[in-house]
PDB file of C-alpha atoms in Angstrom:
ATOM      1  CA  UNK A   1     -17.236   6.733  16.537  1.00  0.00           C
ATOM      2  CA  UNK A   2     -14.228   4.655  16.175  1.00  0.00           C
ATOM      3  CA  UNK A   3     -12.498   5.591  13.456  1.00  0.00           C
ATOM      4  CA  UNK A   4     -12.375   9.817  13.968  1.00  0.00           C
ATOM      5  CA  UNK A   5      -9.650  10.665  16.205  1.00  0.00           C
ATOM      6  CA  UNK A   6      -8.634   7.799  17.378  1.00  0.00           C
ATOM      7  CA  UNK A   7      -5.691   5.860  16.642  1.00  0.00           C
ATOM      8  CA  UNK A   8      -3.611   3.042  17.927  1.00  0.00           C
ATOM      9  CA  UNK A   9      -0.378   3.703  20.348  1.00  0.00           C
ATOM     10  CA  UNK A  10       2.079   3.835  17.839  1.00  0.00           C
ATOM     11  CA  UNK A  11       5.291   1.544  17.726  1.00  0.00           C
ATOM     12  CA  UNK A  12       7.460   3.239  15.252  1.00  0.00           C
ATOM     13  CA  UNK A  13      10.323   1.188  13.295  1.00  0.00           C
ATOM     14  CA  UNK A  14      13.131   2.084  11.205  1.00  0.00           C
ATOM     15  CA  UNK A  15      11.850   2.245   7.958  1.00  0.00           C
ATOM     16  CA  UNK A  16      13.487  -0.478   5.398  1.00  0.00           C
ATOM     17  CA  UNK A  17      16.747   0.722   4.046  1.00  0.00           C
ATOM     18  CA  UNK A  18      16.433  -0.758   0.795  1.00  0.00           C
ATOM     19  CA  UNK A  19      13.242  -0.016  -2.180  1.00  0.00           C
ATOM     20  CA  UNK A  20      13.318  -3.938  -2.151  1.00  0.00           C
ATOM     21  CA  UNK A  21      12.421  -4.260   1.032  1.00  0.00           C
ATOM     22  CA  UNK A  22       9.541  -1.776   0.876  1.00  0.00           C
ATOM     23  CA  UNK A  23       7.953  -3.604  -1.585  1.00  0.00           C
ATOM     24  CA  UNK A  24       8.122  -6.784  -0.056  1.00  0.00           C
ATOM     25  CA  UNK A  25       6.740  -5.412   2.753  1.00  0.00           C
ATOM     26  CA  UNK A  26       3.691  -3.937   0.908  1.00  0.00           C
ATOM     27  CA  UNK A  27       3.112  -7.198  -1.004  1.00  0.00           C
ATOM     28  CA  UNK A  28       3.021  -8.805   2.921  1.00  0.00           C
ATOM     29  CA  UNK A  29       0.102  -6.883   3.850  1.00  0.00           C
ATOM     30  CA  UNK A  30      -1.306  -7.021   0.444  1.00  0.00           C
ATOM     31  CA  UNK A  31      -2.066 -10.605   1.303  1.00  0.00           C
ATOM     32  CA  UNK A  32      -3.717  -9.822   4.170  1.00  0.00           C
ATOM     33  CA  UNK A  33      -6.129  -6.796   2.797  1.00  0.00           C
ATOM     34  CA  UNK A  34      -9.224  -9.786   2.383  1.00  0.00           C
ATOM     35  CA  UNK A  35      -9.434 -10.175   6.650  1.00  0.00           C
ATOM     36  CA  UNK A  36      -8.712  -6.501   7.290  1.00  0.00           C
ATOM     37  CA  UNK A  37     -11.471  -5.494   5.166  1.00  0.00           C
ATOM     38  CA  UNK A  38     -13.493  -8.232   4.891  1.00  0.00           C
ATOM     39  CA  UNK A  39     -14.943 -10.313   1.672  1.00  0.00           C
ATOM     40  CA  UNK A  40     -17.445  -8.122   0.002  1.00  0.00           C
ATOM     41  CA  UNK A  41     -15.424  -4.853   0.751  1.00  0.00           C
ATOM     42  CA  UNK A  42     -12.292  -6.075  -0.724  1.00  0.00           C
ATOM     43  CA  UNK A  43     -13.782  -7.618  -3.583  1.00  0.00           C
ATOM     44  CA  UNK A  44     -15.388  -4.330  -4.544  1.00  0.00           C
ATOM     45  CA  UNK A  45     -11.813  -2.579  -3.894  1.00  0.00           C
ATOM     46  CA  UNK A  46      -9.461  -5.106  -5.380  1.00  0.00           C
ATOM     47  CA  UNK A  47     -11.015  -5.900  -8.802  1.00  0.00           C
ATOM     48  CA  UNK A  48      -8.593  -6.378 -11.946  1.00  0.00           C
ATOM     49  CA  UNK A  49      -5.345  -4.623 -11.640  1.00  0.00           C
ATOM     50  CA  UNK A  50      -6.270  -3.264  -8.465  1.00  0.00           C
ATOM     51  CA  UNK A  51      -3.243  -4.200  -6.455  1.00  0.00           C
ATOM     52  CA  UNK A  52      -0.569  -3.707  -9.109  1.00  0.00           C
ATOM     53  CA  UNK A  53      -1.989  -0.309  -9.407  1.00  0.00           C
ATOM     54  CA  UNK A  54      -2.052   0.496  -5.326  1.00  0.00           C
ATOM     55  CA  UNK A  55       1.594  -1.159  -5.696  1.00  0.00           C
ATOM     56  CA  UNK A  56       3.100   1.734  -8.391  1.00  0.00           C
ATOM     57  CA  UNK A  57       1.116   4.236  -6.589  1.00  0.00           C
ATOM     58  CA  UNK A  58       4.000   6.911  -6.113  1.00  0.00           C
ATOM     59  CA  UNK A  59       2.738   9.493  -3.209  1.00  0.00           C
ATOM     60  CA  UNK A  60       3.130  13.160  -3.852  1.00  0.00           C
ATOM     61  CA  UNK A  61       5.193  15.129  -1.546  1.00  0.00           C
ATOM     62  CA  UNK A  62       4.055  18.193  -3.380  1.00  0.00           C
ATOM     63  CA  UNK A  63       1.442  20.207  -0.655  1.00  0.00           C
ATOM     64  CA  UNK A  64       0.149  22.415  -3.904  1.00  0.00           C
ATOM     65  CA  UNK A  65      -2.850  20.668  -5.065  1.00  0.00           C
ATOM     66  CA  UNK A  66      -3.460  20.915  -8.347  1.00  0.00           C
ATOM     67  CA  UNK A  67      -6.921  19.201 -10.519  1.00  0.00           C
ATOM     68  CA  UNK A  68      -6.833  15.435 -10.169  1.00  0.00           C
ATOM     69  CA  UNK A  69      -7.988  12.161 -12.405  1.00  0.00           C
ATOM     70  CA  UNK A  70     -10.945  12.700 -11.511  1.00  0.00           C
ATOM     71  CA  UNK A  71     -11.260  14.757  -9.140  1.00  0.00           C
ATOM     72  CA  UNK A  72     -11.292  19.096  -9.305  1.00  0.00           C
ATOM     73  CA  UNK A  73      -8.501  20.756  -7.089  1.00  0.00           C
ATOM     74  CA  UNK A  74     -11.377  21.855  -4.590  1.00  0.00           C
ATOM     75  CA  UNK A  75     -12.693  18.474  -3.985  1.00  0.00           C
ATOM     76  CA  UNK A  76      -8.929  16.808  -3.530  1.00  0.00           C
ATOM     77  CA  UNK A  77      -8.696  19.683  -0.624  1.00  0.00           C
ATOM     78  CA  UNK A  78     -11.824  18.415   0.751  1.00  0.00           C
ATOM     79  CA  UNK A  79     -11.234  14.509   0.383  1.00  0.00           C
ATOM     80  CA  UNK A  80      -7.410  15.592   2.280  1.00  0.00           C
ATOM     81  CA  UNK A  81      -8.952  17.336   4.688  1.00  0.00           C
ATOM     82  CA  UNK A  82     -11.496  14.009   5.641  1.00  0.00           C
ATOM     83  CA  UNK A  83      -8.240  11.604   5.356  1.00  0.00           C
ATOM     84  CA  UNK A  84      -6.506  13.870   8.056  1.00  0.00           C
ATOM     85  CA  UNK A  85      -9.711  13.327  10.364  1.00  0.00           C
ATOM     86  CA  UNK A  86     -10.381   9.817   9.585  1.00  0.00           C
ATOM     87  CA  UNK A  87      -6.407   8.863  10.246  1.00  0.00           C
ATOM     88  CA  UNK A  88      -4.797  11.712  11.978  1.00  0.00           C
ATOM     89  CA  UNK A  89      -1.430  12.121  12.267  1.00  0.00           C
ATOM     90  CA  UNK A  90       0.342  11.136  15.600  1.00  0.00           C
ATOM     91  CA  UNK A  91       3.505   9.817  16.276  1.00  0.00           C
ATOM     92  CA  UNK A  92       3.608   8.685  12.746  1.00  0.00           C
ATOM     93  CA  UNK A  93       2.420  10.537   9.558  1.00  0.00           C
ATOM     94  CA  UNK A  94      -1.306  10.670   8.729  1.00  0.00           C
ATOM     95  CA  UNK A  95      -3.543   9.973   5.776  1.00  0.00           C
ATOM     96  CA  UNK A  96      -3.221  13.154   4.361  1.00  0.00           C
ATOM     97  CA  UNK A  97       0.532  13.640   5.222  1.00  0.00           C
ATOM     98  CA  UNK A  98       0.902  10.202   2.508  1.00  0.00           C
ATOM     99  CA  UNK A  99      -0.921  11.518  -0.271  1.00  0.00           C
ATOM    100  CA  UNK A 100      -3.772   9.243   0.123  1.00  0.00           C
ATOM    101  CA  UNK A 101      -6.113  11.400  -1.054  1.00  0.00           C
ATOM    102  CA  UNK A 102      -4.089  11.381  -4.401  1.00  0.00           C
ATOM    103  CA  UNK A 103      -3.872   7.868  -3.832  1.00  0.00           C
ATOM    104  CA  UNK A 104      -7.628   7.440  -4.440  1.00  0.00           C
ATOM    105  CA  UNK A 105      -8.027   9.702  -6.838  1.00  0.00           C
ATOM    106  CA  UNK A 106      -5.478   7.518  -8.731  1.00  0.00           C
ATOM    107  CA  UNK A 107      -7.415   4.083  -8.018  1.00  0.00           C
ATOM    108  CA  UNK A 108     -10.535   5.310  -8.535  1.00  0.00           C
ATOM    109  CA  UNK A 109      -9.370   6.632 -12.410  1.00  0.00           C
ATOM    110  CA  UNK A 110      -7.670   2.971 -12.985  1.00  0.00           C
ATOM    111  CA  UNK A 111      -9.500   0.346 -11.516  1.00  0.00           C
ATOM    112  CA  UNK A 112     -13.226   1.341 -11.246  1.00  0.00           C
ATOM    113  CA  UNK A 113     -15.931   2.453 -13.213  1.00  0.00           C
ATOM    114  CA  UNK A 114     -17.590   5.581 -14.024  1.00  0.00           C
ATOM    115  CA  UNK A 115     -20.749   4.924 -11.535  1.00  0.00           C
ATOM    116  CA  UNK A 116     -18.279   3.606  -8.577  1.00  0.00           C
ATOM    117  CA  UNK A 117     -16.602   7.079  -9.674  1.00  0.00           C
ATOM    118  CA  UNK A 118     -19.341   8.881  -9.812  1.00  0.00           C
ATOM    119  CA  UNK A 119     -20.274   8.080  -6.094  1.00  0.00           C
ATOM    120  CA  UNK A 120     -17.124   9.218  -4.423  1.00  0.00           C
ATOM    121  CA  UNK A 121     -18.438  12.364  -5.832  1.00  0.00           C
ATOM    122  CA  UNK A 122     -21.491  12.669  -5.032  1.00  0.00           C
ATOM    123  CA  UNK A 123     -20.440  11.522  -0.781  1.00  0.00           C
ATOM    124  CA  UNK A 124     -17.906  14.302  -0.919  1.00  0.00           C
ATOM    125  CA  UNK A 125     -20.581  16.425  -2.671  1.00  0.00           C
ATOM    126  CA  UNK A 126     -22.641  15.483   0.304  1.00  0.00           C
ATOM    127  CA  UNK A 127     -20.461  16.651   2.972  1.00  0.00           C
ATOM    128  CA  UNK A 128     -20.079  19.835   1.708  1.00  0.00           C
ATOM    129  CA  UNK A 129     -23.576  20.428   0.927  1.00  0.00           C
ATOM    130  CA  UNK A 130     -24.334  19.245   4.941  1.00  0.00           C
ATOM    131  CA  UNK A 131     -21.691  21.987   5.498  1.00  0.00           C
ATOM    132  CA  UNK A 132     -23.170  24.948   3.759  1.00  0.00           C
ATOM    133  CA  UNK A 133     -26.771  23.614   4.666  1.00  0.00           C
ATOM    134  CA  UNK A 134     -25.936  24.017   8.456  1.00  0.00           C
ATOM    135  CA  UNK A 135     -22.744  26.049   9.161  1.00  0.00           C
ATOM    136  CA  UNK A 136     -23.507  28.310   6.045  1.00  0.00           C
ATOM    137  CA  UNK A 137     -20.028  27.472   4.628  1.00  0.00           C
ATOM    138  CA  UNK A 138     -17.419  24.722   2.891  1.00  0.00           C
ATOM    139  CA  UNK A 139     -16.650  21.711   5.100  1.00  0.00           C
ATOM    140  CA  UNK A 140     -12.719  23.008   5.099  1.00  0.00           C
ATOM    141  CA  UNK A 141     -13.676  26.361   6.403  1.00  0.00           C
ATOM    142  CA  UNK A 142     -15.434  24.755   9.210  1.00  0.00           C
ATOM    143  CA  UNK A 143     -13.650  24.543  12.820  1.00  0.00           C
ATOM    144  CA  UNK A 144     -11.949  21.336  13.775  1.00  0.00           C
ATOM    145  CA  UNK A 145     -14.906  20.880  16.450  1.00  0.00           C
ATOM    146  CA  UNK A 146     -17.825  21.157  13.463  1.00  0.00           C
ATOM    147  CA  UNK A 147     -15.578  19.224  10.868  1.00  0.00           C
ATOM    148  CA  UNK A 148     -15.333  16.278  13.478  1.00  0.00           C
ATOM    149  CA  UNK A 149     -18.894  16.727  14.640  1.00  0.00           C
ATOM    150  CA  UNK A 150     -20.255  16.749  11.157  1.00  0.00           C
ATOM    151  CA  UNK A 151     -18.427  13.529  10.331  1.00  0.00           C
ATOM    152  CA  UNK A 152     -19.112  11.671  13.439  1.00  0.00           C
ATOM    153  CA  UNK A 153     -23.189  12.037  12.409  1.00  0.00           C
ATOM    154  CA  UNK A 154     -22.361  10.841   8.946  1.00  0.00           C
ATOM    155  CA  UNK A 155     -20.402   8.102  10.163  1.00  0.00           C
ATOM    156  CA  UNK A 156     -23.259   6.787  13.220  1.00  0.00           C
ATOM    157  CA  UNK A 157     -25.788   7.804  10.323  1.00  0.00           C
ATOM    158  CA  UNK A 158     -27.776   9.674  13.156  1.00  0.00           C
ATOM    159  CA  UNK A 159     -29.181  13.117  12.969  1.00  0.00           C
ATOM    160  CA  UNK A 160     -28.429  14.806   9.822  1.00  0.00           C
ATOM    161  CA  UNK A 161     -27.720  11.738   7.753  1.00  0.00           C
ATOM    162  CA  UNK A 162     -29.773   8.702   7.037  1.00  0.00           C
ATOM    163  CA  UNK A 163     -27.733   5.116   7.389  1.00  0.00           C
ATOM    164  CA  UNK A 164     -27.600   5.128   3.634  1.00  0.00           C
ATOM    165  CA  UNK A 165     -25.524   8.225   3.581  1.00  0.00           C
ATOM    166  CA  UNK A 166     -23.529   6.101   6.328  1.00  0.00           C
ATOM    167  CA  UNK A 167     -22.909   3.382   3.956  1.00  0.00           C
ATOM    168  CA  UNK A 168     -21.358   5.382   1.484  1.00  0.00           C
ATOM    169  CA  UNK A 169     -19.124   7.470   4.106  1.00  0.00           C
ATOM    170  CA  UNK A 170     -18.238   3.961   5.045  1.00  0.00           C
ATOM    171  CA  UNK A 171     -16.838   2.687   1.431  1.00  0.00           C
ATOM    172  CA  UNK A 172     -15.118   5.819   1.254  1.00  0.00           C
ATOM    173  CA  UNK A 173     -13.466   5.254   4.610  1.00  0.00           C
ATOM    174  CA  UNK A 174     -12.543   1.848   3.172  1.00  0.00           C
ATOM    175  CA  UNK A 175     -10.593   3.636   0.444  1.00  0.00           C
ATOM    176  CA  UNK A 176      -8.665   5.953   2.887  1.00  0.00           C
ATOM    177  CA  UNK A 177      -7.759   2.682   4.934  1.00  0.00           C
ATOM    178  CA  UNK A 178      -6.924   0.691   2.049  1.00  0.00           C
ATOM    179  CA  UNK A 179      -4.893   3.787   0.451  1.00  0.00           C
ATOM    180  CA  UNK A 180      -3.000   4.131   4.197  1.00  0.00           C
ATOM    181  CA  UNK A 181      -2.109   1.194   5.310  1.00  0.00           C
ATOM    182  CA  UNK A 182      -0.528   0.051   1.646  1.00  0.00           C
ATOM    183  CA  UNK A 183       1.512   3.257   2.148  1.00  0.00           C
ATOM    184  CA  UNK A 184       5.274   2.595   3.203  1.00  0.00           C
ATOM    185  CA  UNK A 185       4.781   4.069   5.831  1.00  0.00           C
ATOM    186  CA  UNK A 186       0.734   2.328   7.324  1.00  0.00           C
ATOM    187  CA  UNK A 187       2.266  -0.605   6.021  1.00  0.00           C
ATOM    188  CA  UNK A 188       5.522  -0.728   7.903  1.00  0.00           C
ATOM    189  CA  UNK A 189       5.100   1.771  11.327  1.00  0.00           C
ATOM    190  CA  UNK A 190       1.391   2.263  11.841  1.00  0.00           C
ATOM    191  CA  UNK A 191       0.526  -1.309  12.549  1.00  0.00           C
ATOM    192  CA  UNK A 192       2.278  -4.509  12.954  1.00  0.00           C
ATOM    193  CA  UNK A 193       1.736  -6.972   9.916  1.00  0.00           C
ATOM    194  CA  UNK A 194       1.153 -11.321  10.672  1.00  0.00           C
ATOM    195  CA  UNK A 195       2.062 -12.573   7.526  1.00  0.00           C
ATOM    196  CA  UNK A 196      -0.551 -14.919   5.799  1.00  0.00           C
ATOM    197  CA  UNK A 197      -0.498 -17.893   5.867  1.00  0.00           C
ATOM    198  CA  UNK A 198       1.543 -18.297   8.855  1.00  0.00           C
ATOM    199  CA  UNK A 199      -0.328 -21.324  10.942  1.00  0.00           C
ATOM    200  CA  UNK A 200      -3.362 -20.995  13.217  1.00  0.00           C
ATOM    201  CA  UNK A 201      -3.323 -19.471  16.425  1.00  0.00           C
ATOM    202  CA  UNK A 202      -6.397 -19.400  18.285  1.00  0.00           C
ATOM    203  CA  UNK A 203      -5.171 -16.580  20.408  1.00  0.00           C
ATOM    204  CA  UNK A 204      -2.748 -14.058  20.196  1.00  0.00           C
ATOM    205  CA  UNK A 205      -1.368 -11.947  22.672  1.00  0.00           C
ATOM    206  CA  UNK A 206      -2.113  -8.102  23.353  1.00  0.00           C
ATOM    207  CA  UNK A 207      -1.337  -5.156  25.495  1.00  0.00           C
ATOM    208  CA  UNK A 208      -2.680  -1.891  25.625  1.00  0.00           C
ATOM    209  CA  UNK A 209       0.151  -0.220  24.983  1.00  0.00           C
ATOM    210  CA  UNK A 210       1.036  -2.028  21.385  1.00  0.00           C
ATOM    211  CA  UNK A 211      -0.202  -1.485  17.704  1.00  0.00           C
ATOM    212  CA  UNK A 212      -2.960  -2.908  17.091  1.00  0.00           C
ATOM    213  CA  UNK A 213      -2.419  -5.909  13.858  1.00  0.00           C
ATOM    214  CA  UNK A 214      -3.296  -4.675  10.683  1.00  0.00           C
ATOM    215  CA  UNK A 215      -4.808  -7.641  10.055  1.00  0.00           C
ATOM    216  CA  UNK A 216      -8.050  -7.156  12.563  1.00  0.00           C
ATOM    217  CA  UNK A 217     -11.208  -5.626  11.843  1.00  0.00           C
ATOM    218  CA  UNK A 218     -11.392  -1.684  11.185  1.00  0.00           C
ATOM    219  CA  UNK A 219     -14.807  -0.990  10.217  1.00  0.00           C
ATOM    220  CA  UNK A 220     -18.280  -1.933  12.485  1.00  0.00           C
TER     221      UNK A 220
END
């Protein structure tokens, strides 16, 4: 599975002194959400005011969850608790540590409708009914070993869960990605940003050792 647990060696920069700065950075990789995601993702995720709404997007730094948009307090736990798995943190903050769990509970209220609402619920709903059904308990009272084992079915679509169930796990993994890496803080130290346009190059170089660009493909 290549998006539990895993993460790219981290290269992390000075943060941008200046608001101005952070913004400008954000509206770089902005540009560059269509190849990262890919057309028929993004244009699900970035339908009318999509972007100026992921741009005010304020994160909380407040760990006391309380009800969200749209979501109950419970299921903000549980959708902070998959962001943490899905991007971990490392050397740099994770998902969770940036309030992108808030993040999509934000977008989701602004930008998309009631159905498209109504299945982020019912994929979280999912998870935690796979949880009860075969550890007898919530998804965040499961061990780190079941939560990550749990997830990686759901994610290959194998065992437990049927590739449909996969598809939506994936377009919810698409909203923790797009959430992250418009954060100050995926935008600017996760991963290395090639503005767009910039001029063709047929090959660019790449050790083992760098970020990975935040403009290559993230999902299979």
């Amino acid at each position: 599975m290549k998006n539990f647990k895993t993460s790219t060696n981290h290269a992390v920069n000075e943060p941008d002194s200046t608001t101005g700065k952070e913004e400008k950075s954000r509206r770089r990789f902005l540009k560059g959400l269509s190849t990262m995601f890919g057309g028929a993702a993004i244009g699900s995720m970035l339908t009318g005011n999509a972007i100026s709404v992921a741009m005010a997007y304020v994160p909380s730094n407040n760990d006391i969850l309380t009800d969200g948009k749209i979501f109950k307090k419970a299921q903000l736990m549980l959708l902070k608790q998959i962001c943490a798995i899905v991007i971990p943190k490392t050397e740099t903050l994770g998902a969770a540590e940036v309030d992108t769990h808030g993040f999509i509970d934000n977008q989701l209220f602004h930008c998309h409708t009631k159905p498209q609402q109504e299945k982020a619920h019912e994929v979280l709903n999912l998870i935690n009914q796979a949880a009860e059904k075969y550890f007898s308990t919530l998804f965040i009272k499961l061990s780190d070993e079941q939560q990550f084992q749990l997830l990686t079915e759901l994610d290959l679509g194998e065992k437990r869960f049927d590739q449909t169930q996969r598809k939506s796990f994936k377009a919810l993994k698409q909203f923790i990605c797009f959430g992250y890496y418009t954060s100050e803080v995926g935008a600017t130290q996760e991963l290395r940003y090639d503005p767009v346009p910039g001029g063709f190059k047929g090959s660019i170089s790449y050790e083992a050792s760098e970020s990975s660009w935040a403009t290559r493909g993230l999902f299979n």
